[in-house]
CSV table of C-alpha atoms in Angstrom, one decimal:
chain,number,residue,atom,x,y,z
Y,49,UNK,CA,-58.6,1.3,14.0
Y,50,UNK,CA,-55.8,-0.9,14.5
Y,51,UNK,CA,-54.8,-2.2,17.9
Y,52,UNK,CA,-51.7,-0.3,19.3
Y,53,UNK,CA,-48.4,-1.7,21.0
Y,54,UNK,CA,-47.1,1.2,23.1
Y,55,UNK,CA,-44.2,1.7,25.3
Y,56,UNK,CA,-44.5,3.6,28.6
Y,57,UNK,CA,-46.7,6.3,27.3
Y,58,UNK,CA,-50.1,7.4,28.2
Y,59,UNK,CA,-51.1,10.0,25.6
Y,60,UNK,CA,-52.1,8.7,22.2
Y,61,UNK,CA,-54.6,9.0,19.4
Y,62,UNK,CA,-57.4,7.3,18.2
Y,63,UNK,CA,-58.7,7.4,14.7
Y,64,UNK,CA,-61.7,5.6,13.1
Y,65,UNK,CA,-62.8,5.5,9.4
Y,66,UNK,CA,-66.4,6.6,9.1
Y,67,UNK,CA,-68.8,5.5,6.0
Y,68,UNK,CA,-70.0,7.9,3.5
Y,69,UNK,CA,-73.9,7.5,3.3
Y,70,UNK,CA,-75.8,8.5,0.4
Y,71,UNK,CA,-79.6,8.2,1.1
Y,72,UNK,CA,-82.4,8.7,-1.3
Y,73,UNK,CA,-82.1,11.0,-4.4
Y,74,UNK,CA,-78.4,11.6,-3.0
Y,75,UNK,CA,-79.1,12.9,0.1
Y,76,UNK,CA,-76.4,12.5,3.1
Y,77,UNK,CA,-78.3,11.6,6.2
Y,78,UNK,CA,-76.9,12.9,9.5
Y,79,UNK,CA,-74.1,10.8,11.0
Y,80,UNK,CA,-72.2,11.1,14.1
Y,81,UNK,CA,-69.9,9.5,16.6
Y,82,UNK,CA,-69.0,8.5,19.9
Y,83,UNK,CA,-65.9,7.4,21.6
Y,84,UNK,CA,-65.9,5.5,24.9
Y,85,UNK,CA,-63.8,3.7,27.2
Y,86,UNK,CA,-64.9,0.1,27.5
Y,87,UNK,CA,-62.3,-1.3,30.0
Y,88,UNK,CA,-58.9,-0.8,31.1
Y,89,UNK,CA,-56.7,-2.3,33.7
Y,90,UNK,CA,-57.1,0.4,36.2
Y,91,UNK,CA,-60.2,2.2,37.0
Y,92,UNK,CA,-58.8,4.5,39.4
Y,93,UNK,CA,-57.0,6.3,36.4
Y,94,UNK,CA,-58.4,9.7,34.6
Y,95,UNK,CA,-59.0,8.9,31.0
Y,96,UNK,CA,-59.6,12.3,29.2
Y,97,UNK,CA,-61.1,11.6,25.5
Y,98,UNK,CA,-60.3,15.0,23.9
Y,99,UNK,CA,-63.0,14.8,20.9
Y,100,UNK,CA,-65.3,12.1,22.0
Y,101,UNK,CA,-67.8,12.5,19.0
Y,102,UNK,CA,-64.7,13.0,16.4
Y,103,UNK,CA,-63.4,10.2,14.2
Y,104,UNK,CA,-60.1,11.2,15.5
Y,105,UNK,CA,-59.1,12.0,19.0
Y,106,UNK,CA,-56.2,12.1,21.8
Y,107,UNK,CA,-56.5,10.3,24.8
Y,108,UNK,CA,-54.7,10.9,27.8
Y,109,UNK,CA,-54.5,8.3,30.7
Y,110,UNK,CA,-53.3,10.3,33.8
Y,111,UNK,CA,-53.5,10.4,37.8
Y,112,UNK,CA,-53.4,6.5,38.1
Y,113,UNK,CA,-52.7,5.1,41.7
Y,114,UNK,CA,-50.1,2.5,41.5
Y,115,UNK,CA,-48.4,0.8,38.6
Y,116,UNK,CA,-51.9,-1.0,37.5
Y,117,UNK,CA,-52.5,1.2,34.5
Y,118,UNK,CA,-50.1,-1.4,32.6
Y,119,UNK,CA,-52.0,-3.6,30.4
Y,120,UNK,CA,-54.8,-3.7,27.9
Y,121,UNK,CA,-57.4,-0.7,27.6
Y,122,UNK,CA,-60.4,-1.0,25.0
Y,123,UNK,CA,-62.1,1.7,23.5
Y,124,UNK,CA,-65.5,1.5,21.5
Y,125,UNK,CA,-66.5,3.2,18.7
Y,126,UNK,CA,-70.0,3.7,17.9
Y,127,UNK,CA,-71.3,5.5,14.3
Y,128,UNK,CA,-74.7,6.8,13.6
Y,129,UNK,CA,-76.8,7.4,11.0
Y,130,UNK,CA,-79.9,8.5,10.4
Y,131,UNK,CA,-82.4,11.7,11.0
Y,132,UNK,CA,-84.7,12.5,13.6
Y,133,UNK,CA,-85.3,9.8,16.0
Y,134,UNK,CA,-84.6,7.1,13.4
Y,135,UNK,CA,-81.0,6.0,13.2
Y,136,UNK,CA,-78.9,2.8,12.7
Y,137,UNK,CA,-75.3,2.4,14.3
Y,138,UNK,CA,-72.4,0.3,14.0
Y,139,UNK,CA,-69.7,-0.1,17.0
Y,140,UNK,CA,-66.3,-1.6,16.7
Y,141,UNK,CA,-63.6,-1.8,19.4
Y,142,UNK,CA,-59.8,-0.8,19.3
Y,143,UNK,CA,-57.4,-2.3,22.1
Y,144,UNK,CA,-54.2,-0.1,23.3
Y,145,UNK,CA,-51.5,-2.3,25.1
Y,146,UNK,CA,-49.3,-0.2,27.2
Y,147,UNK,CA,-46.0,-2.0,28.3
Y,148,UNK,CA,-43.8,-0.6,31.1
Y,149,UNK,CA,-40.3,-0.1,29.9
Y,150,UNK,CA,-38.5,-3.3,31.0
Y,151,UNK,CA,-35.2,-3.1,32.7
Y,152,UNK,CA,-32.7,-5.8,32.3
Y,153,UNK,CA,-30.6,-7.3,35.1
Y,154,UNK,CA,-28.0,-9.8,33.9
Y,155,UNK,CA,-26.7,-10.6,37.6
Y,156,UNK,CA,-23.6,-9.4,38.9
Y,157,UNK,CA,-20.3,-9.8,37.2
Y,158,UNK,CA,-18.0,-12.8,38.5
Y,159,UNK,CA,-14.6,-14.0,38.5
Y,160,UNK,CA,-14.0,-17.8,38.0
Y,161,UNK,CA,-10.5,-19.6,38.4
Y,162,UNK,CA,-10.7,-22.6,36.4
Y,163,UNK,CA,-8.3,-25.6,35.7
Y,164,UNK,CA,-7.0,-25.2,32.3
Y,165,UNK,CA,-7.0,-28.9,31.9
Y,166,UNK,CA,-10.4,-29.6,32.3
Y,167,UNK,CA,-12.8,-28.2,29.5
Y,168,UNK,CA,-15.6,-27.0,29.0
Y,169,UNK,CA,-15.8,-24.8,31.6
Y,170,UNK,CA,-19.8,-24.5,32.8
Y,171,UNK,CA,-21.4,-22.0,34.9
Y,172,UNK,CA,-25.1,-20.9,35.6
Y,173,UNK,CA,-26.2,-17.2,34.9
Y,174,UNK,CA,-28.2,-15.2,37.4
Y,175,UNK,CA,-30.3,-12.8,35.2
Y,176,UNK,CA,-33.9,-11.7,36.0
Y,177,UNK,CA,-36.9,-11.5,33.8
Y,178,UNK,CA,-39.8,-9.4,35.6
Y,179,UNK,CA,-42.7,-11.4,33.5
Y,180,UNK,CA,-45.2,-8.7,34.3
Y,181,UNK,CA,-43.9,-6.3,31.8
Y,182,UNK,CA,-41.2,-8.0,29.8
Y,183,UNK,CA,-42.5,-10.9,27.8
Y,184,UNK,CA,-39.2,-11.8,26.1
Y,185,UNK,CA,-35.5,-12.1,27.0
Y,186,UNK,CA,-32.4,-13.5,25.2
Y,187,UNK,CA,-28.6,-14.0,26.3
Y,188,UNK,CA,-25.8,-13.4,23.9
Y,189,UNK,CA,-22.3,-13.4,23.9
Y,190,UNK,CA,-21.2,-10.3,23.2
Y,191,UNK,CA,-17.2,-10.8,23.2
Y,192,UNK,CA,-14.9,-13.5,24.5
Y,193,UNK,CA,-12.5,-15.7,22.7
Y,194,UNK,CA,-14.1,-19.1,22.8
Y,195,UNK,CA,-17.3,-20.9,22.1
Y,196,UNK,CA,-20.2,-20.8,24.0
Y,197,UNK,CA,-23.5,-23.0,24.5
Y,198,UNK,CA,-26.4,-21.8,26.2
Y,199,UNK,CA,-28.7,-24.4,27.7
Y,200,UNK,CA,-31.4,-22.2,26.8
Y,201,UNK,CA,-30.9,-18.5,25.6
Y,202,UNK,CA,-34.1,-17.3,26.7
Y,203,UNK,CA,-33.8,-18.6,30.4
Y,204,UNK,CA,-32.4,-15.9,32.8
Y,205,UNK,CA,-31.1,-18.4,34.9
Y,206,UNK,CA,-29.6,-20.6,32.2
Y,207,UNK,CA,-26.4,-22.7,32.1
Y,208,UNK,CA,-23.5,-21.9,29.6
Y,209,UNK,CA,-20.3,-23.9,28.8
Y,210,UNK,CA,-17.2,-22.2,27.6
Y,211,UNK,CA,-14.7,-24.5,25.9
Y,212,UNK,CA,-11.7,-21.6,26.4
Y,213,UNK,CA,-10.6,-19.6,29.3
Y,214,UNK,CA,-10.5,-15.7,28.9
Y,215,UNK,CA,-12.5,-12.4,29.4
Y,216,UNK,CA,-15.9,-12.8,28.4
Y,217,UNK,CA,-19.2,-10.1,28.2
Y,218,UNK,CA,-22.4,-12.0,28.2
Y,219,UNK,CA,-25.7,-9.7,27.4
Y,220,UNK,CA,-29.2,-10.1,28.7
Y,221,UNK,CA,-31.7,-8.5,26.8
Y,222,UNK,CA,-35.1,-8.1,27.6
Y,223,UNK,CA,-38.1,-6.8,25.4
Y,224,UNK,CA,-42.1,-7.0,25.1
Y,225,UNK,CA,-44.2,-6.3,22.2
Y,226,UNK,CA,-44.2,-2.7,21.9
Y,227,UNK,CA,-41.6,-1.1,19.2
Y,228,UNK,CA,-38.7,0.1,20.7
Y,229,UNK,CA,-39.6,-1.0,24.6
Y,230,UNK,CA,-36.4,-3.1,25.5
Y,231,UNK,CA,-33.3,-2.9,27.9
Y,232,UNK,CA,-30.3,-4.9,28.2
Y,233,UNK,CA,-27.3,-5.3,30.7
Y,234,UNK,CA,-24.1,-7.0,30.8
Y,235,UNK,CA,-22.2,-9.6,32.9
Y,236,UNK,CA,-18.5,-10.2,32.9
């Protein structure tokens, strides 16, 4: 099957596609399957493969010790075809990437008094990006009267410059490769 990108979930399904075999005179040989855990980020976890000899199976990863269960889990699938003690086999692997739900931290709100005669007004943001679990981050202006220039919208500690005094809200959004695995926080 295809690799999977999951957000904070340790229960999922695996599905392989078996081949259809046709031997001499149209007879199908006996084919059977095997799912196994090849590797994972935490060997202390219990990994339950509900139907290890079927094409489709449910997997539950539980009883992990610590936060080490996030990361890449690799499962191997083998298909066997033959009869008696004579058989052939084919092997493939699928990766399941489990990401922790990221938590955005845009830093503390702040007030700045500026001399209206001097523009632009420049500040340093104080966001945070946990590189272990959040792969991407981006600053955006949610509201405010003037234009904003970010030194680097992907840097949590970026510098910003605004061209007009007023009330501004900036949003720091973090996410990773798993669908619907993001969080955001505002700073005023």
